[in-house]
XYZ file of N, CA and C in Angstrom:
834
model
N 15.857 9.525 -27.871
C 14.854 9.678 -26.775
C 13.393 9.521 -26.220
N 13.111 8.534 -25.159
C 12.194 7.435 -24.597
C 10.757 8.765 -24.425
N 9.484 8.130 -25.134
C 8.367 8.811 -24.799
C 7.286 9.106 -23.451
N 6.765 9.597 -22.903
C 6.614 9.863 -21.837
C 5.055 8.438 -21.197
N 5.319 7.845 -20.333
C 4.077 6.786 -19.919
C 3.141 7.760 -19.756
N 2.231 7.537 -20.031
C 0.865 7.181 -19.668
C -0.097 6.068 -18.732
N -0.540 6.645 -17.671
C -1.796 6.037 -16.683
C -2.595 5.372 -17.737
N -2.559 4.766 -18.078
C -3.819 4.201 -18.771
C -4.591 2.999 -18.174
N -6.461 2.886 -19.201
C -6.602 2.076 -18.428
C -6.266 0.683 -18.817
N -7.002 -0.281 -17.733
C -6.658 -1.891 -18.289
C -8.529 -2.367 -17.920
N -9.075 -2.321 -19.052
C -10.398 -2.964 -18.289
C -10.761 -4.753 -18.829
N -10.480 -5.251 -18.099
C -10.816 -6.831 -18.379
C -11.893 -7.278 -18.674
N -12.498 -6.986 -19.889
C -13.903 -7.641 -20.166
C -14.463 -9.060 -19.757
N -13.694 -9.789 -19.946
C -14.464 -11.291 -19.235
C -14.396 -11.579 -17.598
N -14.218 -9.816 -16.847
C -13.676 -10.580 -15.400
C -15.147 -10.300 -14.743
N -16.314 -10.290 -15.244
C -17.932 -10.191 -14.250
C -17.650 -8.641 -13.230
N -17.995 -9.881 -12.190
C -18.114 -8.907 -11.579
C -18.162 -9.558 -9.714
N -17.877 -10.595 -10.145
C -17.270 -11.514 -9.128
C -16.195 -11.691 -8.458
N -15.723 -11.987 -7.655
C -14.320 -12.434 -7.341
C -14.477 -13.973 -6.825
N -13.609 -14.358 -7.699
C -13.095 -15.526 -7.504
C -11.949 -16.302 -7.043
N -11.545 -15.228 -6.390
C -9.914 -15.670 -5.348
C -10.511 -16.930 -4.549
N -8.895 -16.755 -3.749
C -8.836 -18.304 -3.562
C -9.175 -18.130 -1.882
N -10.079 -16.581 -1.187
C -11.109 -16.215 0.165
C -12.013 -16.618 -0.601
N -12.870 -17.265 -1.184
C -13.769 -17.276 -1.394
C -15.097 -16.817 -1.573
N -14.593 -15.521 -1.234
C -15.357 -14.003 -1.403
C -16.933 -13.641 -1.972
N -18.202 -13.738 -1.930
C -18.476 -13.461 -2.691
C -19.206 -12.418 -3.123
N -19.843 -11.753 -4.448
C -19.637 -10.345 -4.545
C -21.197 -9.521 -3.318
N -21.795 -8.955 -3.306
C -23.079 -8.354 -2.759
C -23.344 -7.348 -3.509
N -24.479 -7.369 -3.312
C -24.933 -6.324 -4.156
C -24.741 -4.534 -3.768
N -24.399 -4.155 -2.632
C -24.133 -3.310 -2.680
C -22.753 -2.489 -3.355
N -21.379 -3.355 -3.771
C -20.477 -3.295 -4.582
C -20.956 -3.330 -5.705
N -22.131 -4.198 -6.039
C -22.094 -5.184 -7.069
C -22.435 -3.738 -8.217
N -24.340 -2.893 -7.862
C -24.570 -2.076 -8.259
C -23.781 -0.510 -8.901
N -22.826 -1.030 -7.634
C -21.559 0.285 -7.468
C -20.506 0.561 -8.571
N -21.094 -1.027 -8.624
C -19.509 -1.348 -9.475
C -20.719 -0.959 -11.574
N -21.063 -1.399 -11.516
C -21.726 -0.794 -12.495
C -22.364 -0.372 -12.713
N -22.231 1.140 -11.952
C -22.527 1.923 -11.826
C -21.333 3.059 -12.438
N -20.131 2.671 -11.927
C -18.926 3.695 -11.922
C -18.236 2.985 -13.271
N -19.168 2.032 -14.052
C -18.715 1.711 -14.501
C -17.708 2.771 -16.325
N -16.537 2.246 -16.488
C -16.115 3.587 -17.634
C -16.615 3.348 -19.190
N -16.720 3.636 -19.945
C -17.118 3.818 -21.615
C -16.071 2.660 -22.099
N -15.534 1.529 -22.392
C -13.919 0.993 -23.160
C -14.315 1.193 -24.146
N -15.174 2.400 -25.614
C -14.944 2.303 -26.577
C -13.683 3.178 -26.976
N -12.774 2.621 -27.781
C -11.516 3.442 -27.965
C -10.369 2.411 -26.719
N -10.474 2.212 -25.612
C -9.434 1.170 -24.884
C -9.571 0.225 -25.623
N -8.330 -0.799 -26.183
C -7.755 -2.338 -26.406
C -7.762 -2.693 -24.769
N -8.534 -4.323 -25.206
C -8.068 -4.893 -24.177
C -6.463 -5.732 -25.093
N -6.289 -6.392 -23.472
C -4.504 -7.081 -24.125
C -5.206 -8.493 -24.388
N -4.127 -8.548 -25.344
C -4.761 -9.820 -25.559
C -3.943 -11.087 -25.318
N -4.398 -12.058 -25.548
C -3.516 -13.713 -24.351
C -2.482 -13.490 -24.323
N -1.942 -13.220 -25.791
C -0.375 -13.017 -26.141
C -0.109 -12.304 -25.741
N -0.205 -10.656 -24.962
C 0.291 -9.808 -25.064
C 0.326 -10.067 -22.453
N -0.466 -10.318 -22.212
C -0.464 -11.266 -20.932
C 0.038 -11.763 -20.452
N 0.271 -12.870 -21.422
C 1.758 -13.711 -21.100
C 2.836 -13.153 -21.279
N 2.626 -12.401 -22.182
C 4.387 -11.538 -22.007
C 4.818 -10.880 -21.114
N 3.790 -9.961 -20.866
C 4.146 -9.469 -19.543
C 3.920 -10.544 -18.216
N 3.679 -10.987 -18.195
C 3.167 -12.158 -16.523
C 4.711 -12.494 -17.009
N 5.284 -13.498 -17.706
C 6.742 -13.873 -17.552
C 7.509 -12.787 -17.573
N 7.750 -12.140 -17.693
C 8.455 -10.431 -17.968
C 8.721 -9.916 -15.817
N 7.051 -10.308 -15.437
C 6.693 -9.861 -14.344
C 8.050 -10.710 -13.800
N 8.039 -12.424 -13.607
C 8.491 -13.894 -12.927
C 9.470 -13.540 -12.991
N 10.366 -13.065 -14.294
C 11.440 -13.525 -14.274
C 12.392 -11.890 -13.491
N 11.740 -10.908 -13.432
C 12.093 -9.564 -12.422
C 11.825 -9.816 -10.992
N 11.101 -11.229 -10.416
C 11.041 -11.032 -8.808
C 11.511 -12.407 -8.497
N 11.859 -13.198 -9.593
C 12.308 -14.506 -8.935
C 13.128 -14.439 -8.407
N 14.540 -14.042 -7.914
C 15.588 -13.961 -6.774
C 15.077 -12.932 -6.060
N 14.611 -11.772 -6.191
C 14.517 -11.011 -5.184
C 13.112 -10.888 -4.415
N 12.723 -11.335 -5.190
C 11.372 -11.667 -4.375
C 9.985 -12.322 -4.737
N 9.995 -13.891 -4.874
C 9.858 -14.529 -5.299
C 8.309 -15.466 -4.834
N 8.300 -14.403 -3.469
C 6.618 -14.455 -3.223
C 5.601 -14.037 -3.822
N 6.713 -12.820 -4.139
C 5.525 -12.442 -5.293
C 5.025 -12.983 -6.788
N 5.922 -13.731 -6.872
C 5.640 -14.731 -8.622
C 3.903 -15.083 -8.507
N 3.504 -14.237 -9.684
C 2.211 -15.144 -10.209
C 1.720 -16.172 -10.954
N 1.026 -16.667 -10.364
C 0.104 -18.422 -11.299
C -0.761 -17.272 -12.177
N -1.200 -18.825 -13.242
C -2.369 -18.566 -14.388
C -2.767 -19.881 -14.517
N -4.102 -20.026 -14.595
C -4.854 -21.181 -15.307
C -5.290 -20.589 -16.412
N -6.101 -22.135 -17.208
C -7.047 -21.970 -18.524
C -8.337 -21.422 -17.724
N -9.643 -21.220 -18.369
C -10.558 -21.269 -17.790
C -11.301 -21.526 -19.030
N -12.868 -21.744 -18.134
C -14.020 -21.195 -20.135
C -13.543 -19.353 -19.892
N -13.228 -18.846 -18.876
C -13.856 -17.775 -19.009
C -12.325 -17.233 -19.461
N -11.474 -17.474 -19.640
C -9.789 -17.309 -20.340
C -8.759 -17.296 -19.294
N -7.938 -17.088 -19.549
C -6.694 -16.839 -18.338
C -6.773 -15.952 -16.737
N -7.063 -16.674 -16.481
C -7.403 -16.177 -14.527
C -5.526 -16.515 -13.649
N -4.769 -15.030 -13.130
C -3.951 -14.475 -13.007
C -3.905 -14.800 -11.425
N -3.049 -15.548 -10.553
C -3.813 -15.372 -8.813
C -1.772 -14.962 -8.792
N -2.347 -14.464 -7.335
C -0.891 -13.847 -6.818
C -1.408 -12.914 -5.199
N -0.252 -12.647 -5.114
C 0.534 -11.127 -4.598
C 0.375 -10.197 -4.950
N -0.588 -8.775 -4.532
C -0.739 -7.226 -5.032
C -0.410 -6.398 -4.071
N 1.466 -6.105 -4.385
C 1.585 -5.295 -3.149
C 1.272 -3.474 -2.704
N 0.141 -3.552 -2.492
C 0.685 -2.038 -1.771
C 0.681 -1.232 -1.137
N 0.463 0.306 -1.753
C 1.294 0.654 0.013
C 0.897 1.888 0.089
N 0.494 1.717 1.698
C -0.328 3.099 2.638
C -0.030 4.170 2.205
N -0.992 4.797 1.804
C -0.739 6.559 2.037
C -2.069 7.266 2.229
N -2.261 6.989 3.378
C -3.317 7.555 4.544
C -3.260 8.636 5.554
N -3.594 9.537 5.388
C -3.228 10.908 6.265
C -4.149 11.478 7.322
N -4.943 10.509 7.463
C -5.894 10.416 8.587
C -6.312 8.558 9.678
N -5.886 9.059 10.996
C -6.098 7.930 11.215
C -7.474 6.762 11.129
N -6.790 4.869 11.362
C -7.831 4.652 10.784
C -8.266 3.581 12.541
N -9.304 2.808 12.583
C -9.659 1.822 13.602
C -9.685 0.426 13.079
N -8.710 -0.413 13.861
C -8.256 -1.321 13.751
C -9.397 -1.807 15.327
N -9.709 -3.402 15.137
C -10.395 -4.209 16.333
C -9.264 -5.430 16.685
N -9.443 -5.585 18.171
C -8.275 -5.786 18.580
C -9.277 -7.307 19.545
N -8.628 -8.095 19.798
C -9.556 -9.030 20.551
C -8.177 -8.891 21.884
N -9.150 -8.893 23.041
C -8.760 -9.432 24.451
C -7.809 -10.131 24.330
N -7.472 -11.484 23.750
C -6.732 -12.666 23.266
C -5.261 -12.126 22.448
N -4.841 -11.035 21.687
C -4.429 -10.608 21.045
C -3.772 -9.433 21.933
N -4.429 -8.807 23.125
C -4.070 -7.223 23.644
C -2.860 -8.226 25.047
N -3.346 -9.837 25.030
C -2.439 -10.083 26.310
C -1.504 -11.812 26.204
N -1.364 -11.937 24.474
C -0.885 -12.715 24.005
C -0.416 -12.368 23.471
N -0.893 -10.924 22.331
C -0.374 -10.593 20.928
C -0.613 -11.442 19.899
N 0.284 -11.195 18.455
C -0.333 -12.230 17.697
C -1.302 -10.952 16.389
N -1.893 -11.671 15.169
C -2.110 -11.564 14.468
C -1.349 -9.954 13.572
N -1.846 -9.279 12.709
C -1.516 -7.813 11.792
C -1.452 -7.085 12.738
N -1.166 -6.562 13.807
C -0.453 -5.275 14.475
C 0.319 -4.824 13.952
N -0.388 -3.485 13.956
C 0.588 -2.173 13.624
C 1.219 -1.364 14.280
N 1.780 -0.398 14.309
C 2.031 0.527 15.202
C 1.003 1.221 15.394
N 0.569 2.196 17.103
C -0.416 2.319 16.986
C -0.631 3.799 17.861
N -1.245 4.369 17.914
C -0.657 6.342 18.485
C -1.840 6.097 19.492
N -2.773 5.872 19.180
C -3.938 5.447 20.624
C -4.933 4.509 20.622
N -4.678 4.395 21.709
C -5.821 2.561 22.200
C -7.018 2.964 22.910
N -8.207 3.077 22.535
C -9.261 3.500 23.242
C -10.094 1.752 23.074
N -11.235 1.850 24.812
C -11.881 1.177 24.784
C -13.785 0.931 24.909
N -13.740 0.240 23.458
C -15.599 0.681 22.574
C -15.802 -0.278 24.131
N -17.451 -0.503 23.288
C -18.237 -0.579 24.256
C -18.583 -2.465 24.766
N -18.774 -2.462 25.985
C -18.439 -4.298 26.410
C -20.065 -4.996 24.941
N -18.899 -5.866 24.477
C -20.331 -7.092 24.128
C -21.004 -7.845 23.974
N -20.603 -7.938 25.662
C -22.379 -8.405 26.297
C -22.975 -7.490 27.236
N -22.865 -6.189 26.671
C -23.774 -5.770 27.157
C -23.238 -5.091 28.763
N -23.926 -5.326 29.629
C -23.344 -4.486 30.770
C -22.635 -5.119 31.603
N -21.492 -5.163 32.320
C -21.238 -6.641 32.758
C -22.231 -7.082 34.365
N -22.177 -8.192 34.585
C -22.741 -8.992 35.860
C -22.229 -7.968 37.258
N -23.368 -7.911 37.704
C -23.564 -6.920 39.292
C -22.190 -8.492 40.672
N -22.241 -9.068 39.631
C -21.638 -10.493 41.561
C -20.028 -10.558 40.836
N -19.691 -9.897 39.877
C -18.112 -10.201 39.344
C -17.811 -8.647 38.849
N -16.695 -8.445 39.162
C -15.995 -8.173 38.786
C -15.419 -7.638 37.284
N -16.141 -6.124 36.484
C -15.038 -5.847 34.864
C -14.077 -7.260 35.044
N -14.116 -7.869 33.587
C -13.101 -8.426 33.255
C -12.763 -7.982 31.822
N -11.209 -8.579 31.453
C -10.518 -7.914 29.886
C -11.104 -8.889 29.316
N -11.803 -9.856 29.558
C -11.448 -10.837 28.513
C -13.755 -10.365 27.950
N -14.551 -9.339 28.866
C -15.461 -9.582 28.718
C -15.542 -8.118 27.048
N -14.512 -7.510 27.014
C -14.153 -6.911 26.145
C -13.850 -5.749 24.821
N -14.481 -5.695 24.256
C -13.490 -5.496 22.907
C -12.730 -4.070 22.886
N -11.247 -4.956 22.327
C -10.558 -3.163 21.620
C -10.643 -2.764 20.827
N -10.056 -0.996 21.020
C -10.261 -0.825 19.433
C -8.688 -0.007 19.164
N -8.328 0.157 18.273
C -6.744 0.428 18.493
C -7.286 2.383 16.800
N -6.516 2.682 17.369
C -6.589 4.344 16.541
C -5.174 4.156 16.336
N -5.126 4.360 14.764
C -3.053 4.581 13.727
C -3.345 4.991 12.831
N -2.625 5.471 12.223
C -2.076 5.463 11.758
C -0.440 4.982 10.997
N -1.214 4.480 9.423
C 0.059 3.429 9.013
C 1.417 3.980 8.293
N 2.057 3.888 8.693
C 3.412 4.214 8.179
C 3.417 4.992 6.267
N 3.330 6.066 6.404
C 3.041 6.585 5.230
C 4.127 5.858 3.648
N 3.574 5.070 3.034
C 5.032 4.234 2.149
C 4.893 2.789 1.888
N 4.680 2.638 4.024
C 4.932 1.083 4.585
C 3.808 0.151 3.150
N 4.493 -1.273 2.780
C 3.858 -1.970 1.831
C 3.107 -2.904 2.347
N 2.201 -3.989 2.418
C 0.813 -4.478 2.530
C 0.899 -5.528 1.131
N 0.890 -6.739 1.739
C 0.482 -8.047 0.861
C -0.987 -8.532 0.662
N -1.682 -8.801 -0.261
C -2.985 -8.769 -0.483
C -3.450 -9.253 -1.884
N -3.868 -10.683 -1.755
C -4.080 -11.897 -2.433
C -5.402 -11.563 -2.966
N -5.515 -11.651 -4.806
C -5.941 -10.647 -5.511
C -5.850 -12.320 -6.789
N -6.828 -12.092 -8.212
C -6.642 -12.265 -9.545
C -6.726 -10.986 -9.919
N -6.803 -11.238 -11.308
C -6.646 -11.690 -12.666
C -8.171 -10.190 -13.178
N -9.505 -10.948 -12.321
C -10.771 -10.887 -11.934
C -11.550 -10.194 -10.826
N -10.380 -9.879 -9.737
C -10.754 -9.794 -8.864
C -10.829 -7.753 -8.807
N -12.182 -7.134 -8.499
C -11.909 -5.463 -9.121
C -11.743 -4.465 -7.449
N -11.506 -3.606 -8.207
C -11.038 -2.776 -7.155
C -11.929 -2.317 -5.490
N -12.786 -3.245 -5.066
C -13.379 -2.464 -4.369
C -13.362 -4.095 -3.114
N -13.092 -5.013 -3.517
C -12.704 -6.371 -2.850
C -11.718 -6.309 -2.661
N -10.302 -5.571 -3.469
C -9.051 -5.402 -3.092
C -9.179 -4.823 -1.766
N -9.711 -3.839 -1.851
C -9.385 -2.849 -0.307
C -10.820 -3.593 0.382
N -11.060 -4.529 0.160
C -12.407 -4.735 1.465
C -11.278 -5.836 1.688
N -10.458 -6.712 1.287
C -9.557 -7.491 1.278
C -8.314 -6.787 2.703
N -8.596 -6.204 2.300
C -6.889 -5.693 3.193
C -7.376 -5.045 4.321
N -8.523 -4.359 3.700
C -8.811 -3.967 5.258
C -9.234 -5.088 5.919
N -10.018 -6.568 5.499
C -9.813 -7.436 6.568
C -8.895 -8.123 7.065
N -8.226 -8.909 6.120
C -6.398 -8.680 6.765
C -6.138 -8.407 7.789
N -6.188 -7.012 7.564
C -5.462 -6.165 8.579
C -6.473 -5.248 9.749
N -7.623 -6.426 9.793
C -8.832 -5.984 11.069
C -8.959 -4.769 10.738
N -9.131 -4.082 10.537
C -9.319 -3.109 9.711
C -11.014 -2.457 9.441
N -11.796 -1.568 10.662
C -12.616 -2.012 10.762
C -13.512 -0.210 10.257
N -12.778 -0.151 9.636
C -13.308 1.518 9.002
C -14.104 0.923 7.323
N -15.018 1.778 6.888
C -15.993 0.885 5.602
C -14.930 1.571 4.553
N -15.188 -0.092 3.448
C -14.370 0.030 2.627
C -15.089 1.380 1.459
N -15.938 2.040 1.664
C -16.030 2.910 0.643
C -15.429 3.937 1.192
N -14.835 4.323 2.527
C -13.452 5.618 2.297
C -12.367 5.646 1.535
N -12.127 5.023 0.881
C -10.392 4.301 0.678
C -10.532 3.973 -0.748
N -9.421 4.560 -1.815
C -9.852 4.089 -3.094
C -7.965 3.711 -3.180
N -8.029 3.018 -4.812
C -6.667 2.793 -4.486
C -6.015 3.868 -6.239
N -5.098 3.802 -6.231
C -4.257 5.359 -7.042
C -3.073 4.247 -7.648
N -2.795 4.610 -8.934
C -1.712 4.676 -9.333
C -0.953 5.590 -9.440
N 0.479 5.344 -8.612
C 1.348 6.935 -9.028
C 1.850 6.723 -9.532
N 2.610 7.704 -10.768
C 3.944 7.489 -11.221
C 4.941 8.356 -10.321
N 5.695 8.016 -9.702
C 7.148 8.336 -9.707
C 7.956 9.228 -9.709
N 8.662 9.397 -10.941
C 8.682 10.055 -11.282
C 8.307 11.577 -11.338
N 6.920 11.538 -11.817
C 6.019 12.469 -12.416
C 5.228 13.392 -10.946
N 4.579 12.461 -10.585
C 3.950 12.605 -9.154
C 2.612 12.380 -9.571
N 1.961 12.213 -11.113
C 0.509 11.647 -11.927
C 0.164 10.961 -11.094
N -0.822 10.656 -10.879
C -1.688 9.167 -10.265
C -3.116 8.974 -11.034
N -3.554 8.100 -11.421
C -4.995 8.575 -11.193
C -5.680 6.688 -10.798
N -6.722 7.423 -9.927
C -8.092 6.336 -9.273
C -8.218 5.696 -10.629
N -7.889 4.099 -10.062
C -8.435 2.572 -10.454
C -10.231 2.950 -10.438
N -10.952 2.645 -11.291
C -12.113 2.464 -11.132
C -12.887 1.623 -10.472
N -13.767 1.119 -9.811
C -14.761 0.285 -9.754
C -14.393 -1.004 -9.996
N -14.126 -1.294 -11.538
C -14.692 -1.935 -12.507
C -13.468 -3.028 -12.926
N -12.326 -1.985 -12.619
C -11.172 -2.217 -12.974
C -10.115 -3.305 -11.947
N -9.258 -4.195 -11.787
C -8.260 -4.921 -12.068
C -7.039 -4.574 -11.151
N -6.610 -4.675 -10.515
C -5.749 -3.944 -9.884
C -4.543 -4.764 -10.056
N -5.169 -6.362 -9.376
C -3.588 -7.249 -10.352
C -3.134 -6.961 -11.968
N -4.747 -7.121 -12.511
C -3.727 -7.077 -13.870
C -3.364 -5.478 -14.620
N -3.788 -4.638 -13.631
C -2.989 -3.379 -13.889
C -2.605 -3.076 -13.309
N -1.409 -3.868 -11.942
C -0.246 -3.740 -11.765
C 1.089 -4.862 -13.225
N 0.517 -5.840 -13.183
C 1.354 -6.478 -14.249
C 1.445 -5.568 -15.396
N 0.416 -5.112 -16.146
C 0.447 -4.821 -17.555
C 1.507 -2.851 -17.019
N 1.435 -2.530 -15.791
C 2.155 -1.592 -15.321
C 3.933 -2.028 -15.227
N 4.041 -3.012 -15.267
C 5.020 -3.110 -15.402
C 5.550 -3.639 -13.803
N 6.657 -4.765 -13.897
C 7.201 -5.204 -12.357
C 7.513 -4.583 -11.361
N 8.539 -2.877 -11.850
C 9.223 -2.651 -11.740
C 8.744 -0.948 -10.397
N 8.812 -1.243 -9.774
C 8.068 -0.355 -8.574
C 9.080 1.335 -7.972
N 9.643 1.472 -8.761
C 10.477 2.960 -9.020
C 9.713 3.406 -9.445
N 9.525 2.410 -10.738
C 8.021 3.926 -11.844
C 7.078 3.594 -11.292
N 6.224 2.759 -11.323
C 4.895 2.932 -11.009
C 4.541 2.376 -9.596
N 4.036 2.648 -8.223
C 3.312 2.328 -7.964
C 2.070 2.210 -6.963
N 1.295 1.014 -6.504
C -0.597 1.518 -5.770
C -0.876 1.726 -4.461
N -1.311 2.467 -4.668
C -1.849 3.783 -3.299
C -2.295 3.299 -2.966
N -3.279 2.898 -1.731
C -4.691 2.827 -0.521
C -4.376 4.525 -0.084
N -5.401 4.534 -0.739
C -5.882 6.468 0.273
C -6.562 6.696 0.295
N -7.692 7.598 1.020
C -8.851 8.006 1.882
C -9.235 8.861 0.415
N -10.641 8.433 0.252
C -11.341 8.803 -1.435
C -11.078 9.891 -1.760
N -11.916 10.404 -0.165
C -12.076 12.453 -0.314
C -10.424 12.713 -0.109
N -9.146 12.175 -0.320
C -7.672 12.929 0.173
C -7.669 13.609 -0.772
N -7.671 15.061 -1.164
C -7.440 16.092 -2.282
C -6.034 15.801 -3.472
N -4.809 14.781 -2.693
C -3.683 15.287 -2.864
C -3.701 13.525 -2.611
N -3.299 12.828 -3.100
C -3.347 10.908 -2.832
C -2.015 10.877 -3.587
N -1.485 10.112 -2.732
C -0.001 9.657 -2.701
C 1.329 10.560 -2.265
N 0.473 11.584 -1.569
C 1.158 12.522 -1.403
C 1.486 12.841 0.205
N 3.066 12.634 0.022
C 3.083 12.528 1.583
C 4.404 14.899 1.794
N 3.194 15.317 2.322
C 4.169 16.775 2.379
C 5.078 16.673 2.889
N 5.383 15.422 4.607
C 5.351 15.734 5.891
C 7.302 16.101 4.653
N 7.823 14.698 3.551
C 8.652 13.910 3.180
C 9.022 14.850 2.454
N 8.561 15.658 1.630
C 8.539 16.931 0.850
C 8.638 18.183 1.274
N 8.799 18.559 2.837
C 8.790 19.642 2.291
C 10.614 19.876 4.040
N 10.359 18.576 3.823
C 12.251 18.442 4.078
C 13.001 18.835 2.980
N 13.600 19.927 2.936
C 14.563 20.036 2.118
C 15.903 20.859 2.667
N 16.989 20.264 1.764
C 18.142 20.283 2.607
C 19.114 21.294 1.578
N 20.231 21.451 2.078
C 20.881 22.567 1.546
C 21.833 21.798 0.911
N 22.105 22.938 -0.400
C 23.549 22.253 -0.438
C 24.359 21.800 -0.165
N 24.423 22.527 0.930
C 26.477 22.212 2.005
C 24.861 20.541 2.831
N 24.703 20.665 3.252
C 24.435 18.876 3.358
C 23.640 18.327 2.062
N 23.380 18.104 0.989
C 23.055 16.677 1.009
C 24.378 16.371 -0.327
N 25.218 17.572 -0.296
C 26.525 16.456 -0.121
C 26.557 15.219 0.508
N 26.072 14.867 1.420
C 26.422 14.092 2.685
C 25.679 12.856 2.806
N 24.445 13.100 1.650
C 23.652 12.177 1.836
C 23.831 10.369 1.475
N 24.889 10.448 0.272
C 25.310 9.062 0.305
C 26.619 8.427 0.834
N 27.615 9.247 1.917
C 27.902 8.950 2.391
C 28.463 7.962 3.040
N 29.177 7.258 3.499
C 28.538 5.651 4.147
C 28.374 6.725 6.016
N 28.658 5.626 7.126
C 28.385 5.899 8.328
C 29.726 6.094 8.517
N 30.968 5.287 8.471
C 32.130 5.114 8.615
C 32.674 6.410 7.897
N 32.300 6.718 6.720
C 32.765 8.416 5.908
C 32.467 9.530 6.701
N 31.312 8.908 6.706
C 31.170 10.319 7.862
C 31.368 10.551 9.226
N 31.775 9.366 9.847
C 32.337 9.258 10.673
C 33.399 10.048 10.449
N 34.921 9.677 9.448
C 35.917 10.687 9.221
C 35.828 11.434 9.280
N 34.881 11.986 8.502
C 34.627 13.136 8.186
C 34.463 14.620 9.140
N 33.538 13.452 10.580
C 33.395 14.442 11.857
C 35.020 14.965 12.341
N 35.594 13.572 12.684
C 36.898 13.322 13.033
C 37.666 14.644 12.586
N 38.138 14.557 11.432
C 38.878 15.208 10.558
C 38.305 17.001 10.749
N 36.633 16.790 10.887
C 36.391 18.429 11.592
C 37.042 19.389 12.888
N 37.386 17.806 13.919
C 37.410 18.089 15.226
C 38.708 18.181 15.244
N 40.121 17.634 14.701
C 41.071 18.089 14.703
C 40.844 19.686 14.075
N 41.190 19.803 13.002
C 40.568 21.303 12.226
C 40.307 22.181 14.103
N 39.402 22.269 13.910
C 39.054 22.928 15.245
C 40.123 22.758 16.539
N 40.211 21.382 17.104
C 41.712 21.506 17.948
C 42.792 22.696 17.341
N 43.228 22.509 15.789
C 44.022 23.650 15.811
C 43.604 25.069 15.979
N 42.658 25.244 15.507
C 42.158 26.886 15.410
C 42.898 26.720 17.138
N 42.026 26.332 17.506
C 42.196 26.124 18.942
C 43.520 26.603 19.834
N 44.211 25.789 19.360
C 45.524 26.178 19.670
C 45.988 27.193 18.891
N 45.851 27.454 17.878
C 46.876 28.927 16.915
C 45.716 30.731 18.539
N 44.715 30.284 18.627
C 44.364 31.701 19.405
C 45.328 31.503 20.633
N 45.112 30.384 20.955
C 45.988 30.391 22.607
C 47.225 30.984 22.169
N 48.261 30.350 21.241
C 49.522 31.164 20.989
C 49.228 32.280 20.088
């Protein structure tokens, strides 16, 4: 019988508080101070060895080699040890709308990382009041869309094994032009079988945590949630759908099989009608 898996913390002692990823984002003082203040005590926590990390990396890449080659991770050896880089997949679990900045060019021609919008509103003209000698043009305006990402939809963000949680969140928001304060959000590891969640701290490195959890996302996923969500990574609407035993038996049938079952019921209904007429 397998032992239950615990949601452990993985702390990389050599990560520092800077973000040397390919985006070239530099550390700012507010994130640095927050990370220092929230740093967990690592006494009693064992840091993965180089051999363990490389073994996990090999397993991770083999898993994604055929199905998801764009999630293959690479590594280099530098003065601080092993530096792993690649795409980190996170899943949206937001229950309140967020704001996305859209330029007039996006609105006219499309493009960019646009998401399905629930509503759109016009925000203040960036140049102040328009000159009185000509009408206001769409090119004078900034637009802001308000939307809620589909629960459980995936997004990929570039990270390294030294990119701490606040930078991962900030890079994710920047990628999708989301203008909310990054401090409104947090990352949570969820074990899907039990529903257990653990928040990633500001000094943890989500890509390294993902690596140590293993590549199979049917076991664990990383969700982005609102920081004050009392039930993070939990979709009440989906959990409220409860099927009766009679209906649940049809869940795994193909569309062809379901069509045949419906046709069979129709024929049975016609036979019953004929019996009544006779």
